[in-house]
Amino acid sequence: MSVSPLSAKTARLPVSGAGASKNAQKGQQTKAAIVDAALGLATHIGLQGLSIGALAEVMHMSKSGVFAHFGSREELQISVVREYHARFEEEVFFPTLQRPRGLPRLQAMFQHWMHRTSVEIDSGCIYISGAVEFDDRPGPVRDALADSVQLWLAAMDRAVVQARNAGHLRPDTDEHQVVFEIHALILALHYEARFLKTPGSITRANTAFASILARYGSLAAAPAPAAKKS
């Protein structure tokens, strides 16, 4: 039986579609590799130091090849911020959802945050370095950074509210104040450990967090004192 030219053309479409899909997948993999390399560079030279040319050299690609995936240096910087935020969520936020709401989840959030911070003392934190670079530079990159940090602090806010509602913190606990204090000690840790190289900074940060919980902790949630022996 003969096949009409239209039928033959239609029969070849799935092959063409598969080829297009394969090319798109390869393009996504290449872009992911570029963003990964850009994130590594940004932790050392900052977001402001990123350039299409420097990245092309690291990736052994042409400048036009790198540019084709982003279209601008600004879009490259925003892609790095988004990738950093995605990794932050994977390492710090999502694992805490396995813990019960209340104080256990709040403590887990801080512990995961501290673990990531201890690593970033050597590698650098995009949120902190980016804040220094873009605090007075309005635009999409600053907005992307600020939005990412605010999303995380909002998650911390919710954890504090849940701990208060569970009776683990005092009823009059101001969640914004608690998160401010926790965030402040993380920033102080970066300054002390990364810039001043102060020994014992991580221990001091953990001690400060325990002090915050003690000040805002509910007496009802505190363990009962051991009975005295007669």
Rosetta silent file (secondary structure, phi, psi, omega in degrees, C-alpha in Angstrom):
SEQUENCE: MSVSPLSAKTARLPVSGAGASKNAQKGQQTKAAIVDAALGLATHIGLQGLSIGALAEVMHMSKSGVFAHFGSREELQISVVREYHARFEEEVFFPTLQRPRGLPRLQAMFQHWMHRTSVEIDSGCIYISGAVEFDDRPGPVRDALADSVQLWLAAMDRAVVQARNAGHLRPDTDEHQVVFEIHALILALHYEARFLKTPGSITRANTAFASILARYGSLAAAPAPAAKKS
SCORE:     score description
SCORE:     0.000 S_00000001
   1 L     0.000  133.711 -179.322    0.000    0.000    0.000 S_00000001
   2 L   -79.211  154.397  178.761    1.382    3.392   -0.938 S_00000001
   3 L  -112.663  128.167 -179.013    1.766    6.139    1.636 S_00000001
   4 L   -68.599  154.417  178.134    0.693    9.641    0.750 S_00000001
   5 H   -56.098  -35.719  179.678    3.222   12.444    1.152 S_00000001
   6 H   -66.740  -43.080  179.098    1.037   13.931    3.936 S_00000001
   7 H   -64.290  -40.561 -179.729    0.923   10.630    5.820 S_00000001
   8 H   -64.419  -39.495  179.437    4.667   10.201    5.460 S_00000001
   9 H   -65.647  -40.544  179.254    5.261   13.737    6.778 S_00000001
  10 H   -65.138  -38.797 -178.698    2.952   13.110    9.713 S_00000001
  11 H   -64.362  -26.164 -178.525    4.707    9.830   10.530 S_00000001
  12 H   -85.625  -10.275 -175.762    8.015   11.640   10.838 S_00000001
  13 H   -60.249  -43.988  179.537    6.706   14.262   13.301 S_00000001
  14 H   -58.852  -35.505  178.882    7.290   12.216   16.482 S_00000001
  15 H   -64.730  -44.448  178.231   10.944   11.790   15.525 S_00000001
  16 H   -61.919  -42.009  178.621   11.249   15.530   14.970 S_00000001
  17 H   -63.056  -40.963  179.153    9.501   16.170   18.303 S_00000001
  18 H   -64.010  -38.486  179.111   11.826   13.764   20.086 S_00000001
  19 H   -65.903  -41.115  178.494   14.796   15.512   18.555 S_00000001
  20 H   -64.100  -41.188  179.094   13.515   18.899   19.655 S_00000001
  21 H   -63.070  -40.490  179.160   12.882   17.569   23.151 S_00000001
  22 H   -64.834  -40.950  178.271   16.396   16.152   23.303 S_00000001
  23 H   -65.086  -39.790  179.072   17.862   19.465   22.190 S_00000001
  24 H   -65.307  -40.964  179.143   15.770   21.322   24.777 S_00000001
  25 H   -63.791  -42.169  178.734   16.904   18.929   27.509 S_00000001
  26 H   -63.355  -39.117  178.255   20.532   19.386   26.488 S_00000001
  27 H   -64.087  -39.894  178.181   20.044   23.157   26.552 S_00000001
  28 H   -65.499  -39.947  178.572   18.576   22.975   30.056 S_00000001
  29 H   -64.911  -40.448  178.135   21.489   20.829   31.241 S_00000001
  30 H   -64.433  -43.367  179.006   23.983   23.281   29.780 S_00000001
  31 H   -63.010  -41.044  178.561   22.215   26.210   31.417 S_00000001
  32 H   -62.588  -39.488  178.621   22.161   24.375   34.764 S_00000001
  33 H   -66.047  -38.409  178.163   25.889   23.733   34.476 S_00000001
  34 H   -65.427  -44.278  179.783   26.516   27.411   33.717 S_00000001
  35 H   -63.343  -40.045  178.185   24.428   28.506   36.719 S_00000001
  36 H   -60.826  -44.958  178.570   26.290   26.040   38.946 S_00000001
  37 H   -65.884  -39.208  179.765   29.624   27.463   37.813 S_00000001
  38 H   -65.118  -38.545  177.906   28.311   31.015   38.219 S_00000001
  39 H   -64.122  -41.271  176.905   27.189   30.270   41.767 S_00000001
  40 H   -61.349  -40.842  177.726   30.643   28.952   42.591 S_00000001
  41 H   -66.603  -43.310 -175.296   32.206   32.126   41.207 S_00000001
  42 H   -63.296  -32.350  179.383   29.728   34.398   42.985 S_00000001
  43 H   -67.247  -20.174 -179.033   30.540   32.951   46.404 S_00000001
  44 H  -103.312  -38.369 -175.645   34.144   34.096   45.907 S_00000001
  45 H  -112.646   -2.812  179.359   33.897   37.279   43.825 S_00000001
  46 L    86.946  160.007  178.435   30.322   38.343   44.536 S_00000001
  47 L   -64.264  -37.209 -177.754   27.305   38.725   42.265 S_00000001
  48 L   -66.433  -25.753 -179.112   28.551   42.087   41.067 S_00000001
  49 L   -81.979  -10.450 -179.992   31.785   40.474   39.910 S_00000001
  50 L   -67.408  138.268  175.142   30.004   37.992   37.644 S_00000001
  51 L  -144.464  153.461  178.126   30.394   38.602   33.937 S_00000001
  52 H   -59.319  -40.553 -178.323   29.488   36.706   30.789 S_00000001
  53 H   -64.422  -45.787 -179.455   33.139   36.781   29.737 S_00000001
  54 H   -63.848  -39.486 -179.295   34.508   35.345   32.993 S_00000001
  55 H   -69.938  -37.728  178.013   31.891   32.614   32.992 S_00000001
  56 H   -62.065  -37.205  179.179   32.550   31.743   29.348 S_00000001
  57 H   -67.312  -42.815  179.016   36.206   31.261   30.224 S_00000001
  58 H   -64.402  -40.048 -176.790   35.391   28.970   33.148 S_00000001
  59 H   -85.161   -4.533 -175.875   32.937   26.950   31.041 S_00000001
  60 L    56.611   44.441  178.243   35.237   26.849   27.985 S_00000001
  61 L  -123.273  167.863  173.709   32.422   28.341   25.934 S_00000001
  62 L   -79.113  157.059  177.245   32.090   31.364   23.709 S_00000001
  63 H   -61.027  -39.115  179.927   30.622   34.538   25.156 S_00000001
  64 H   -65.632  -32.847  178.809   27.773   34.297   22.662 S_00000001
  65 H   -66.567  -42.068  177.143   27.105   30.726   23.800 S_00000001
  66 H   -69.411  -44.382 -178.014   26.741   31.778   27.437 S_00000001
  67 H   -58.784  -35.080 -177.214   24.793   34.909   26.496 S_00000001
  68 H   -62.066  -26.441 -177.915   22.280   32.833   24.522 S_00000001
  69 H   -83.958  -18.844 -174.706   21.147   31.092   27.721 S_00000001
  70 H  -126.159  -38.062  178.018   20.504   34.296   29.698 S_00000001
  71 L    89.771  -21.705  178.452   20.329   37.307   27.403 S_00000001
  72 L  -163.661  159.639  176.578   21.939   39.658   29.902 S_00000001
  73 H   -65.132  -35.645  179.169   24.341   39.786   32.842 S_00000001
  74 H   -62.941  -43.161  179.070   21.437   40.819   35.064 S_00000001
  75 H   -66.291  -34.176  175.093   19.434   37.714   34.163 S_00000001
  76 H   -62.155  -45.604  179.752   22.507   35.604   34.903 S_00000001
  77 H   -62.425  -41.830  179.368   22.763   37.191   38.365 S_00000001
  78 H   -65.349  -39.120  177.676   19.073   36.588   39.040 S_00000001
  79 H   -62.299  -36.850  177.766   19.429   32.942   37.957 S_00000001
  80 H   -66.621  -42.555  178.054   22.261   32.559   40.475 S_00000001
  81 H   -60.723  -43.990 -179.500   20.126   34.054   43.256 S_00000001
  82 H   -64.963  -39.567  179.240   17.273   31.659   42.425 S_00000001
  83 H   -67.230  -40.989  177.910   19.607   28.663   42.377 S_00000001
  84 H   -61.285  -43.744 -179.732   21.125   29.671   45.707 S_00000001
  85 H   -64.096  -40.921  179.123   17.652   30.027   47.203 S_00000001
  86 H   -61.427  -41.563  179.406   16.592   26.607   45.864 S_00000001
  87 H   -70.185  -36.039  176.986   19.632   24.984   47.460 S_00000001
  88 H   -61.539  -44.969  178.778   19.029   26.862   50.705 S_00000001
  89 H   -61.960  -43.412 -178.280   15.478   25.508   50.828 S_00000001
  90 H   -62.801  -37.602 -175.083   16.643   21.962   50.099 S_00000001
  91 H   -90.053  -31.609 -171.398   19.267   22.026   52.862 S_00000001
  92 H  -109.592  -46.696 -172.063   17.635   24.203   55.499 S_00000001
  93 H   -85.576  -57.021 -172.485   13.865   24.461   55.093 S_00000001
  94 H   -59.130  -39.113  178.684   12.438   21.249   53.635 S_00000001
  95 H   -61.682  -26.939 -177.414   14.161   18.851   56.077 S_00000001
  96 H   -73.616  -18.526 -178.894   12.552   20.697   59.006 S_00000001
  97 H   -68.167  -14.395  177.694    9.044   19.881   57.752 S_00000001
  98 H   -79.179  -14.018 -179.955    9.603   16.332   58.971 S_00000001
  99 L   -89.869  152.258  178.861    9.722   17.624   62.558 S_00000001
 100 L   -61.997  148.529  176.900    6.575   18.304   64.603 S_00000001
 101 L   -62.030  150.124  179.802    5.247   21.843   64.568 S_00000001
 102 L   110.729 -150.647 -176.528    6.323   23.986   67.463 S_00000001
 103 H   -59.834  -39.838  178.728    9.634   24.130   69.256 S_00000001
 104 H   -58.036  -40.678 -179.791   11.045   20.948   67.607 S_00000001
 105 H   -71.151  -40.707  178.599   10.581   22.451   64.136 S_00000001
 106 H   -62.177  -43.025  178.391   11.945   25.855   65.165 S_00000001
 107 H   -64.365  -38.569  178.985   15.011   24.208   66.701 S_00000001
 108 H   -65.936  -39.604  178.460   15.517   22.095   63.571 S_00000001
 109 H   -59.546  -45.037 -179.328   15.333   25.194   61.370 S_00000001
 110 H   -67.301  -41.458 -179.132   18.046   26.856   63.397 S_00000001
 111 H   -62.131  -43.474  177.754   20.208   23.727   63.493 S_00000001
 112 H   -67.039  -37.716  177.640   20.052   23.304   59.698 S_00000001
 113 H   -63.941  -42.123  179.118   20.696   27.018   59.243 S_00000001
 114 H   -65.047  -39.256  179.294   23.693   26.811   61.535 S_00000001
 115 H   -62.233  -45.821  179.122   25.059   23.803   59.657 S_00000001
 116 H   -64.948  -40.166  179.891   24.866   25.655   56.353 S_00000001
 117 H   -62.396  -40.249 -179.259   26.338   28.773   57.950 S_00000001
 118 H   -62.395  -32.504  176.366   29.304   26.810   59.325 S_00000001
 119 H   -73.906  -39.697 -175.881   30.096   25.688   55.766 S_00000001
 120 H   -75.638   -9.531  174.003   29.622   29.175   54.351 S_00000001
 121 H   -59.320  -32.521  177.505   32.101   30.642   56.800 S_00000001
 122 H   -91.567  -39.910 -172.932   34.692   29.388   54.306 S_00000001
 123 H   -89.961  -27.041 -178.116   32.757   29.595   51.029 S_00000001
 124 L   101.531  152.436 -177.825   30.688   32.750   51.569 S_00000001
 125 L  -115.622  122.644 -179.420   26.951   33.501   51.700 S_00000001
 126 H   -63.118  -37.078 -179.854   25.185   35.012   48.671 S_00000001
 127 H   -61.912  -42.825 -176.522   22.482   36.540   50.879 S_00000001
 128 H   -77.142  -49.186  179.006   25.019   38.419   52.996 S_00000001
 129 H   -64.681  -36.820  179.337   27.497   39.410   50.287 S_00000001
 130 H   -65.974  -36.380  178.415   24.597   40.276   47.967 S_00000001
 131 H   -63.688  -38.944  178.309   23.053   42.542   50.599 S_00000001
 132 H   -67.166  -40.843 -176.932   26.327   44.470   50.849 S_00000001
 133 H   -73.187  -36.318 -170.177   26.634   44.742   47.055 S_00000001
 134 H  -115.984   11.603 -178.636   23.025   45.632   46.242 S_00000001
 135 L   -61.398  -31.611  179.202   21.702   47.424   49.334 S_00000001
 136 L  -116.626   26.426  178.891   21.827   50.737   47.463 S_00000001
 137 L  -121.724   84.396  179.567   21.362   49.380   43.919 S_00000001
 138 L   -59.214  146.080  178.222   17.626   49.275   43.125 S_00000001
 139 L   148.801 -179.779 -175.689   16.628   46.816   40.433 S_00000001
 140 H   -61.454  -34.816 -179.257   15.650   43.207   39.673 S_00000001
 141 H   -68.131  -45.887  176.911   18.763   41.634   41.227 S_00000001
 142 H   -60.419  -41.810  179.658   18.249   43.436   44.528 S_00000001
 143 H   -62.094  -41.483  179.652   14.549   42.513   44.407 S_00000001
 144 H   -64.163  -41.486  177.677   15.384   38.837   43.829 S_00000001
 145 H   -63.806  -50.041 -177.956   17.779   38.835   46.782 S_00000001
 146 H   -62.405  -41.833  179.185   15.363   40.636   49.099 S_00000001
 147 H   -61.140  -41.454 -178.766   12.433   38.400   48.104 S_00000001
 148 H   -64.469  -45.874  179.755   14.477   35.259   48.822 S_00000001
 149 H   -64.842  -42.217 -179.151   15.555   36.448   52.275 S_00000001
 150 H   -65.322  -34.453  175.767   12.037   37.617   53.126 S_00000001
 151 H   -61.797  -42.743 -179.928   10.594   34.215   52.140 S_00000001
 152 H   -67.752  -44.495 -179.942   12.964   32.503   54.553 S_00000001
 153 H   -65.491  -32.632  176.308   12.296   34.949   57.392 S_00000001
 154 H   -65.999  -37.227  176.527    8.548   34.523   56.816 S_00000001
 155 H   -64.645  -39.725  176.437    9.002   30.759   57.218 S_00000001
 156 H   -64.021  -41.467  176.863   10.845   31.411   60.484 S_00000001
 157 H   -54.912  -47.856 -178.877    7.994   33.702   61.573 S_00000001
 158 H   -62.270  -38.992  179.767    5.489   30.899   60.984 S_00000001
 159 H   -64.067  -39.101  178.806    7.606   28.460   62.973 S_00000001
 160 H   -67.954  -42.399  177.855    7.717   30.845   65.938 S_00000001
 161 H   -60.718  -42.710  178.561    3.947   31.407   65.755 S_00000001
 162 H   -63.788  -38.074  178.076    3.372   27.643   65.700 S_00000001
 163 H   -66.974  -37.631  177.369    5.647   27.227   68.727 S_00000001
 164 H   -67.341  -44.275 -178.923    3.706   29.936   70.539 S_00000001
 165 H   -65.898  -29.100  179.430    0.344   28.389   69.609 S_00000001
 166 L   -80.126   -3.884 -179.666    1.595   24.991   70.800 S_00000001
 167 L    84.089   10.183  179.838    2.374   26.495   74.197 S_00000001
 168 L   -83.602  -19.738  175.829    6.133   26.087   73.756 S_00000001
 169 E  -124.665  159.116 -178.201    6.684   29.859   73.888 S_00000001
 170 L   -58.695  147.649 -179.675    5.004   32.502   76.044 S_00000001
 171 L   -60.396  -27.266 -178.402    1.599   33.736   74.819 S_00000001
 172 L   -92.247   12.177 -178.731    2.946   37.299   74.554 S_00000001
 173 L   -64.644  128.154  176.142    5.891   36.274   72.360 S_00000001
 174 L   -90.704  108.959 -175.265    6.435   38.660   69.447 S_00000001
 175 H   -61.778  -33.854 -179.559    7.406   36.405   66.526 S_00000001
 176 H   -67.119  -37.123  178.317    9.017   39.278   64.611 S_00000001
 177 H   -67.206  -42.227 -179.646   11.263   40.091   67.554 S_00000001
 178 H   -62.853  -46.280 -179.715   12.324   36.462   67.974 S_00000001
 179 H   -65.031  -37.591  176.953   13.163   36.106   64.267 S_00000001
 180 H   -58.807  -44.625 -178.062   15.022   39.430   64.348 S_00000001
 181 H   -68.032  -39.853  178.590   17.195   38.161   67.200 S_00000001
 182 H   -65.861  -45.152  178.663   17.865   34.808   65.525 S_00000001
 183 H   -61.880  -40.508 -179.491   18.723   36.493   62.232 S_00000001
 184 H   -61.457  -39.864 -178.328   20.959   38.962   64.071 S_00000001
 185 H   -73.368  -28.753  174.090   23.017   36.223   65.681 S_00000001
 186 H   -66.466  -42.987  177.973   23.502   34.476   62.316 S_00000001
 187 H   -64.281  -40.919  178.035   24.780   37.753   60.845 S_00000001
 188 H   -63.918  -36.938  178.340   27.027   38.255   63.869 S_00000001
 189 H   -61.555  -45.755  178.390   28.370   34.721   63.433 S_00000001
 190 H   -58.842  -44.556 -177.616   29.382   35.439   59.835 S_00000001
 191 H   -65.370  -47.345 -177.415   31.115   38.649   60.881 S_00000001
 192 H   -67.902  -46.128 -174.249   32.913   37.129   63.853 S_00000001
 193 H   -80.735  -43.098 -174.899   33.906   33.838   62.237 S_00000001
 194 H   -83.201  -42.398 -175.454   34.515   34.855   58.612 S_00000001
 195 H   -90.384  -51.694 -176.623   35.874   38.385   58.993 S_00000001
 196 L   -87.162  -14.085 -179.264   37.372   38.555   62.481 S_00000001
 197 L    57.591   38.712 -178.551   38.264   34.826   62.692 S_00000001
 198 L   -74.693  122.559  178.745   37.116   34.785   66.307 S_00000001
 199 L   -63.314  146.770  174.909   37.565   31.314   67.850 S_00000001
 200 L    76.007   14.697 -176.355   34.477   29.664   69.317 S_00000001
 201 H   -64.780  -38.058 -179.686   31.997   31.773   67.313 S_00000001
 202 H   -65.143  -41.721  177.809   29.767   28.804   66.435 S_00000001
 203 H   -61.706  -41.771  179.619   29.535   27.779   70.081 S_00000001
 204 H   -64.476  -38.028  178.910   28.610   31.330   71.045 S_00000001
 205 H   -64.852  -42.789  177.184   25.882   31.405   68.393 S_00000001
 206 H   -63.041  -39.672  177.752   24.387   28.165   69.721 S_00000001
 207 H   -64.220  -39.826  179.307   24.538   29.568   73.255 S_00000001
 208 H   -64.763  -39.108  178.642   22.788   32.741   72.073 S_00000001
 209 H   -65.530  -42.157  177.142   19.994   30.712   70.474 S_00000001
 210 H   -61.077  -36.319  178.524   19.497   28.728   73.682 S_00000001
 211 H   -66.713  -38.668  177.344   19.276   32.044   75.548 S_00000001
 212 H   -61.209  -46.858  179.910   16.582   33.290   73.162 S_00000001
 213 H   -63.882  -37.165 -179.581   14.495   30.175   73.750 S_00000001
 214 H   -66.014  -39.006 -177.988   14.987   30.457   77.506 S_00000001
 215 H   -70.797  -35.130 -176.840   13.788   34.089   77.537 S_00000001
 216 H  -100.677   -3.805 -175.772   10.701   33.413   75.443 S_00000001
 217 E   -66.536  147.297  178.540   10.023   29.882   76.638 S_00000001
 218 L   -84.603  137.690  177.179    6.759   28.984   78.305 S_00000001
 219 H   -62.433  -31.712 -179.950    6.887   27.732   81.864 S_00000001
 220 H   -65.713  -27.575 -178.714    4.239   25.194   80.892 S_00000001
 221 H   -89.876  -10.052 -177.991    6.655   23.743   78.318 S_00000001
 222 L   -73.801  146.884  178.806    9.597   23.649   80.706 S_00000001
 223 L   -67.125  143.639  179.898   10.537   20.254   82.189 S_00000001
 224 L   -68.437  141.849  179.450    9.373   19.680   85.720 S_00000001
 225 L   -64.097  147.413  179.853   12.140   19.928   88.366 S_00000001
 226 L   -65.872  139.291 -179.265   13.422   16.643   89.716 S_00000001
 227 L   -68.342  140.228  179.297   11.832   15.590   92.968 S_00000001
 228 L   -76.365  141.275  177.346   14.066   15.916   96.042 S_00000001
 229 L   -74.523  135.816  179.927   15.027   12.743   97.785 S_00000001
 230 L   -82.510    0.000    0.000   13.607   12.457  101.288 S_00000001
